[in-house]
mmCIF file of C-alpha atoms in Angstrom:
data_model
loop_
_atom_site.group_PDB
_atom_site.id
_atom_site.type_symbol
_atom_site.label_atom_id
_atom_site.label_comp_id
_atom_site.label_asym_id
_atom_site.label_seq_id
_atom_site.Cartn_x
_atom_site.Cartn_y
_atom_site.Cartn_z
ATOM 1 C CA UNK A 202 43.310 -13.308 18.197
ATOM 2 C CA UNK A 203 43.785 -10.839 21.019
ATOM 3 C CA UNK A 204 41.943 -9.008 23.764
ATOM 4 C CA UNK A 205 42.828 -6.587 26.535
ATOM 5 C CA UNK A 206 44.573 -9.352 28.530
ATOM 6 C CA UNK A 207 45.825 -11.567 25.686
ATOM 7 C CA UNK A 208 48.695 -10.536 23.382
ATOM 8 C CA UNK A 209 47.952 -10.989 19.662
ATOM 9 C CA UNK A 210 48.562 -14.426 18.160
ATOM 10 C CA UNK A 211 47.854 -15.804 14.692
ATOM 11 C CA UNK A 212 45.885 -19.050 14.350
ATOM 12 C CA UNK A 213 45.082 -21.262 11.391
ATOM 13 C CA UNK A 214 41.743 -23.051 11.335
ATOM 14 C CA UNK A 215 39.950 -25.773 9.393
ATOM 15 C CA UNK A 216 36.263 -24.919 9.492
ATOM 16 C CA UNK A 217 35.204 -28.239 7.980
ATOM 17 C CA UNK A 218 36.970 -30.326 10.603
ATOM 18 C CA UNK A 219 36.489 -27.720 13.353
ATOM 19 C CA UNK A 220 40.178 -27.669 14.151
ATOM 20 C CA UNK A 221 42.508 -24.813 14.882
ATOM 21 C CA UNK A 222 46.173 -24.472 15.720
ATOM 22 C CA UNK A 223 48.557 -21.714 16.703
ATOM 23 C CA UNK A 224 50.483 -20.524 13.659
ATOM 24 C CA UNK A 225 52.540 -17.703 15.149
ATOM 25 C CA UNK A 226 53.031 -16.152 18.563
ATOM 26 C CA UNK A 227 53.967 -12.567 17.666
ATOM 27 C CA UNK A 228 55.522 -11.799 21.054
ATOM 28 C CA UNK A 229 56.920 -14.967 22.677
ATOM 29 C CA UNK A 230 59.021 -12.819 25.017
ATOM 30 C CA UNK A 231 55.850 -11.738 26.796
ATOM 31 C CA UNK A 232 55.846 -15.152 28.458
ATOM 32 C CA UNK A 233 58.678 -13.863 30.645
ATOM 33 C CA UNK A 234 56.765 -10.741 31.714
ATOM 34 C CA UNK A 235 54.026 -10.192 34.239
ATOM 35 C CA UNK A 236 51.322 -7.792 33.086
ATOM 36 C CA UNK A 237 48.640 -6.186 35.195
ATOM 37 C CA UNK A 238 45.096 -7.423 34.674
ATOM 38 C CA UNK A 239 42.863 -5.207 32.535
ATOM 39 C CA UNK A 240 39.209 -5.006 33.510
ATOM 40 C CA UNK A 241 36.475 -3.546 31.295
ATOM 41 C CA UNK A 242 34.449 -1.117 33.396
ATOM 42 C CA UNK A 243 31.666 1.421 33.071
ATOM 43 C CA UNK A 244 30.655 4.301 35.312
ATOM 44 C CA UNK A 245 28.421 7.337 35.537
ATOM 45 C CA UNK A 246 29.905 10.713 34.692
ATOM 46 C CA UNK A 247 29.011 13.534 37.048
ATOM 47 C CA UNK A 248 26.561 14.840 34.443
ATOM 48 C CA UNK A 249 24.780 11.466 34.376
ATOM 49 C CA UNK A 250 25.940 9.854 31.117
ATOM 50 C CA UNK A 251 27.552 6.402 31.137
ATOM 51 C CA UNK A 252 31.196 5.959 30.133
ATOM 52 C CA UNK A 253 33.158 2.802 29.335
ATOM 53 C CA UNK A 254 36.867 2.164 29.715
ATOM 54 C CA UNK A 255 39.625 -0.196 30.748
ATOM 55 C CA UNK A 256 41.087 -0.471 34.239
ATOM 56 C CA UNK A 257 44.718 -1.579 34.520
ATOM 57 C CA UNK A 258 45.529 -3.045 37.929
ATOM 58 C CA UNK A 259 49.059 -3.523 39.305
ATOM 59 C CA UNK A 260 50.381 -7.086 38.789
ATOM 60 C CA UNK A 261 50.597 -7.496 42.571
ATOM 61 C CA UNK A 262 47.243 -5.826 43.210
ATOM 62 C CA UNK A 263 45.870 -6.536 46.683
ATOM 63 C CA UNK A 264 42.193 -6.074 47.418
ATOM 64 C CA UNK A 265 41.596 -3.501 50.134
ATOM 65 C CA UNK A 266 44.626 -1.379 49.281
ATOM 66 C CA UNK A 267 44.082 2.068 47.817
ATOM 67 C CA UNK A 268 46.394 2.974 44.959
ATOM 68 C CA UNK A 269 47.353 6.166 43.124
ATOM 69 C CA UNK A 270 45.370 6.631 39.918
ATOM 70 C CA UNK A 271 46.411 7.861 36.482
ATOM 71 C CA UNK A 272 43.604 8.654 34.057
ATOM 72 C CA UNK A 273 44.660 8.112 30.456
ATOM 73 C CA UNK A 274 42.395 9.538 27.794
ATOM 74 C CA UNK A 275 41.634 8.979 24.111
ATOM 75 C CA UNK A 276 39.652 5.771 23.904
ATOM 76 C CA UNK A 277 39.547 2.121 24.898
ATOM 77 C CA UNK A 278 38.959 -1.139 23.023
ATOM 78 C CA UNK A 279 38.501 -4.350 24.967
ATOM 79 C CA UNK A 280 39.418 -6.376 21.880
ATOM 80 C CA UNK A 281 42.936 -4.918 21.680
ATOM 81 C CA UNK A 282 46.029 -5.685 23.744
ATOM 82 C CA UNK A 283 47.450 -2.271 24.578
ATOM 83 C CA UNK A 284 50.590 -2.053 26.709
ATOM 84 C CA UNK A 285 50.782 1.742 26.683
ATOM 85 C CA UNK A 286 47.279 2.706 25.579
ATOM 86 C CA UNK A 287 46.010 3.662 22.122
ATOM 87 C CA UNK A 288 49.333 5.416 21.412
ATOM 88 C CA UNK A 289 52.785 5.326 22.965
ATOM 89 C CA UNK A 290 52.896 9.153 22.980
ATOM 90 C CA UNK A 291 52.532 10.171 26.644
ATOM 91 C CA UNK A 292 50.677 6.978 27.621
ATOM 92 C CA UNK A 293 52.284 4.135 29.610
ATOM 93 C CA UNK A 294 49.516 1.999 31.124
ATOM 94 C CA UNK A 295 51.307 -1.272 31.925
ATOM 95 C CA UNK A 296 54.610 0.393 32.971
ATOM 96 C CA UNK A 297 52.652 2.599 35.385
ATOM 97 C CA UNK A 298 50.706 -0.396 36.698
ATOM 98 C CA UNK A 299 53.990 -2.205 37.274
ATOM 99 C CA UNK A 300 54.978 0.674 39.571
ATOM 100 C CA UNK A 301 51.910 0.210 41.748
ATOM 101 C CA UNK A 302 49.585 2.682 40.022
ATOM 102 C CA UNK A 303 46.024 1.960 38.910
ATOM 103 C CA UNK A 304 45.476 3.243 35.365
ATOM 104 C CA UNK A 305 42.099 4.028 33.836
ATOM 105 C CA UNK A 306 41.980 4.179 30.035
ATOM 106 C CA UNK A 307 38.900 6.284 29.328
ATOM 107 C CA UNK A 308 36.761 5.303 26.371
ATOM 108 C CA UNK A 309 33.634 6.845 24.927
ATOM 109 C CA UNK A 310 30.118 7.134 26.222
ATOM 110 C CA UNK A 311 28.247 3.831 26.075
ATOM 111 C CA UNK A 312 26.039 5.593 23.539
ATOM 112 C CA UNK A 313 28.584 6.922 21.058
ATOM 113 C CA UNK A 314 25.930 8.915 19.220
ATOM 114 C CA UNK A 315 25.435 11.007 22.345
ATOM 115 C CA UNK A 316 29.146 11.895 22.419
ATOM 116 C CA UNK A 317 28.953 13.026 18.813
ATOM 117 C CA UNK A 318 26.185 15.499 19.685
ATOM 118 C CA UNK A 319 28.631 17.376 21.906
ATOM 119 C CA UNK A 320 31.654 17.171 19.603
ATOM 120 C CA UNK A 321 32.821 20.576 18.372
ATOM 121 C CA UNK A 322 30.482 22.478 20.678
ATOM 122 C CA UNK A 323 31.187 24.576 23.802
ATOM 123 C CA UNK A 324 29.977 21.575 25.850
ATOM 124 C CA UNK A 325 32.641 19.177 24.528
ATOM 125 C CA UNK A 326 35.216 19.908 27.228
ATOM 126 C CA UNK A 327 32.623 19.959 29.998
ATOM 127 C CA UNK A 328 31.276 16.538 29.002
ATOM 128 C CA UNK A 329 34.723 14.953 29.076
ATOM 129 C CA UNK A 330 35.528 16.613 32.398
ATOM 130 C CA UNK A 331 32.368 15.030 33.823
ATOM 131 C CA UNK A 332 33.635 11.614 32.662
ATOM 132 C CA UNK A 333 36.932 12.038 34.517
ATOM 133 C CA UNK A 334 35.230 13.304 37.676
ATOM 134 C CA UNK A 335 32.784 10.405 37.613
ATOM 135 C CA UNK A 336 35.665 7.962 37.208
ATOM 136 C CA UNK A 337 37.336 9.287 40.361
ATOM 137 C CA UNK A 338 34.078 8.923 42.302
ATOM 138 C CA UNK A 339 33.454 5.415 40.934
ATOM 139 C CA UNK A 340 36.923 4.063 41.725
ATOM 140 C CA UNK A 341 36.920 5.748 45.127
ATOM 141 C CA UNK A 342 33.586 4.125 45.972
ATOM 142 C CA UNK A 343 35.033 0.751 44.958
ATOM 143 C CA UNK A 344 37.886 1.299 47.421
ATOM 144 C CA UNK A 345 40.513 1.017 44.683
ATOM 145 C CA UNK A 346 42.158 4.421 44.724
ATOM 146 C CA UNK A 347 43.481 7.193 46.912
ATOM 147 C CA UNK A 348 41.621 10.158 45.433
ATOM 148 C CA UNK A 349 44.221 12.551 46.809
ATOM 149 C CA UNK A 350 46.722 11.046 44.343
ATOM 150 C CA UNK A 351 45.119 11.277 40.895
ATOM 151 C CA UNK A 352 46.920 12.218 37.681
ATOM 152 C CA UNK A 353 45.703 13.038 34.166
ATOM 153 C CA UNK A 354 47.346 12.469 30.776
ATOM 154 C CA UNK A 355 46.135 14.146 27.585
ATOM 155 C CA UNK A 356 47.316 13.621 24.021
ATOM 156 C CA UNK A 357 46.094 15.088 20.722
ATOM 157 C CA UNK A 358 42.422 16.076 21.106
ATOM 158 C CA UNK A 359 42.341 15.152 24.760
ATOM 159 C CA UNK A 360 44.937 17.810 25.602
ATOM 160 C CA UNK A 361 41.959 20.157 25.451
ATOM 161 C CA UNK A 362 39.916 17.890 27.732
ATOM 162 C CA UNK A 363 42.665 17.646 30.347
ATOM 163 C CA UNK A 364 43.384 21.364 30.267
ATOM 164 C CA UNK A 365 39.670 22.136 30.495
ATOM 165 C CA UNK A 366 39.440 19.858 33.530
ATOM 166 C CA UNK A 367 42.434 21.468 35.236
ATOM 167 C CA UNK A 368 40.910 24.939 34.795
ATOM 168 C CA UNK A 369 37.213 24.179 35.396
ATOM 169 C CA UNK A 370 36.866 21.185 37.723
ATOM 170 C CA UNK A 371 36.354 21.454 41.468
ATOM 171 C CA UNK A 372 38.168 18.119 41.850
ATOM 172 C CA UNK A 373 41.814 18.058 42.900
ATOM 173 C CA UNK A 374 44.513 16.447 40.752
ATOM 174 C CA UNK A 375 48.052 15.684 41.838
ATOM 175 C CA UNK A 376 49.786 15.927 38.455
ATOM 176 C CA UNK A 377 49.062 16.149 34.733
ATOM 177 C CA UNK A 378 50.768 15.694 31.375
ATOM 178 C CA UNK A 379 49.652 17.278 28.101
ATOM 179 C CA UNK A 380 51.398 16.190 24.905
ATOM 180 C CA UNK A 381 51.222 17.215 21.263
ATOM 181 C CA UNK A 382 47.627 18.267 20.984
ATOM 182 C CA UNK A 383 44.790 20.661 20.357
ATOM 183 C CA UNK A 384 44.293 23.052 23.275
ATOM 184 C CA UNK A 385 41.414 25.269 22.167
ATOM 185 C CA UNK A 386 43.648 28.235 22.949
ATOM 186 C CA UNK A 387 43.947 31.779 21.677
ATOM 187 C CA UNK A 388 47.617 31.626 20.688
ATOM 188 C CA UNK A 389 47.221 28.469 18.624
ATOM 189 C CA UNK A 390 44.109 29.900 16.993
ATOM 190 C CA UNK A 391 46.164 32.879 15.806
ATOM 191 C CA UNK A 392 49.072 30.709 14.643
ATOM 192 C CA UNK A 393 47.081 27.919 13.020
ATOM 193 C CA UNK A 394 43.466 29.113 12.560
ATOM 194 C CA UNK A 395 40.926 26.335 12.299
ATOM 195 C CA UNK A 396 37.196 25.819 12.798
ATOM 196 C CA UNK A 397 37.590 23.642 15.907
ATOM 197 C CA UNK A 398 38.880 26.577 17.966
ATOM 198 C CA UNK A 399 35.743 28.512 17.065
ATOM 199 C CA UNK A 400 33.362 25.601 17.641
ATOM 200 C CA UNK A 401 34.553 24.602 21.137
ATOM 201 C CA UNK A 402 34.600 28.216 22.290
ATOM 202 C CA UNK A 403 31.239 29.295 20.915
ATOM 203 C CA UNK A 404 32.538 31.606 18.175
ATOM 204 C CA UNK A 405 35.633 33.629 17.271
ATOM 205 C CA UNK A 406 37.621 35.414 20.014
ATOM 206 C CA UNK A 407 36.330 38.817 18.962
ATOM 207 C CA UNK A 408 33.221 40.873 19.536
ATOM 208 C CA UNK A 409 30.229 39.355 21.294
ATOM 209 C CA UNK A 410 31.690 35.822 21.504
ATOM 210 C CA UNK A 411 34.915 36.901 23.213
ATOM 211 C CA UNK A 412 33.198 36.365 26.579
ATOM 212 C CA UNK A 413 32.566 32.750 25.619
ATOM 213 C CA UNK A 414 36.313 32.295 25.081
ATOM 214 C CA UNK A 415 37.032 33.817 28.461
ATOM 215 C CA UNK A 416 34.705 31.225 30.004
ATOM 216 C CA UNK A 417 35.596 28.121 27.960
ATOM 217 C CA UNK A 418 39.166 28.382 26.699
ATOM 218 C CA UNK A 419 41.591 26.833 29.233
ATOM 219 C CA UNK A 420 44.316 29.300 28.291
ATOM 220 C CA UNK A 421 42.238 32.186 29.625
ATOM 221 C CA UNK A 422 41.729 30.403 32.973
ATOM 222 C CA UNK A 423 45.301 29.539 33.927
ATOM 223 C CA UNK A 424 44.926 31.285 37.279
ATOM 224 C CA UNK A 425 42.686 28.389 38.335
ATOM 225 C CA UNK A 426 45.343 25.715 37.798
ATOM 226 C CA UNK A 427 46.500 24.133 41.055
ATOM 227 C CA UNK A 428 48.193 21.096 39.509
ATOM 228 C CA UNK A 429 51.822 20.562 38.421
ATOM 229 C CA UNK A 430 51.722 20.211 34.621
ATOM 230 C CA UNK A 431 54.244 18.514 32.329
ATOM 231 C CA UNK A 432 54.038 19.982 28.812
ATOM 232 C CA UNK A 433 55.392 17.831 25.952
ATOM 233 C CA UNK A 434 55.502 18.989 22.337
ATOM 234 C CA UNK A 435 57.549 17.670 19.446
ATOM 235 C CA UNK A 436 59.110 19.238 16.372
ATOM 236 C CA UNK A 437 60.783 22.525 15.365
ATOM 237 C CA UNK A 438 57.626 24.561 15.943
ATOM 238 C CA UNK A 439 56.019 22.198 18.426
ATOM 239 C CA UNK A 440 57.018 24.263 21.429
ATOM 240 C CA UNK A 441 54.795 27.088 20.157
ATOM 241 C CA UNK A 442 51.725 24.850 20.543
ATOM 242 C CA UNK A 443 52.350 24.601 24.264
ATOM 243 C CA UNK A 444 53.653 28.120 24.713
ATOM 244 C CA UNK A 445 50.474 29.745 26.027
ATOM 245 C CA UNK A 446 50.341 27.282 28.897
ATOM 246 C CA UNK A 447 54.082 27.245 29.558
ATOM 247 C CA UNK A 448 54.476 31.009 29.466
ATOM 248 C CA UNK A 449 51.207 31.736 31.257
ATOM 249 C CA UNK A 450 51.834 29.327 34.119
ATOM 250 C CA UNK A 451 55.423 30.563 34.430
ATOM 251 C CA UNK A 452 54.197 34.140 34.791
ATOM 252 C CA UNK A 453 51.723 33.042 37.462
ATOM 253 C CA UNK A 454 54.339 31.325 39.639
#
């Protein structure tokens, strides 16, 4: 048994006698730690669709205080006890909360089928950006955050979402991390061609659909970035995946 606030434990039960007992506590050392409370929340994205997620509050959270916010991406499950988030790569929900930062783990739309309609289309990045913007508005209205101190973390597919947000949103972000992921960019399309690059940008980066790339692909909109960005890639060729952003932003300094 586990949930977002309860570490996993194994129980044995007797259904006939309606009895149950703890068989194994997988992490007894957690009894010596203080974790921040995780609250399941939902909010309206700026395009109107409803999004669900998990809100990690600092262990010493005090009502009425406004805290910095880090938005972690890539899903949320209220039935799982996640210290970092869905992966340890880039994400660090409870460690950040322990430092006095509110962390929002963004899940899917409440209607998952609606999300799937936008997957692998030129609207995919825009829809996710709307979810992050709506989260900032929602938490600001609740009096939980200082919206002038908001960070974003992207990993895998959500690298594209974070980079799209940094290059297309009118909202201000204080810092961002992108790690080991798909960026919908021109350089990676040339190095590792795949259909997703074409789908999210409305066609190949040649001929009549080149203008769609210039509009959608974050790598062609680096001049709009106003946020410090930490770029993390792993492996012998991993640095090439982040090279368009690293080199482009360096040239724009």
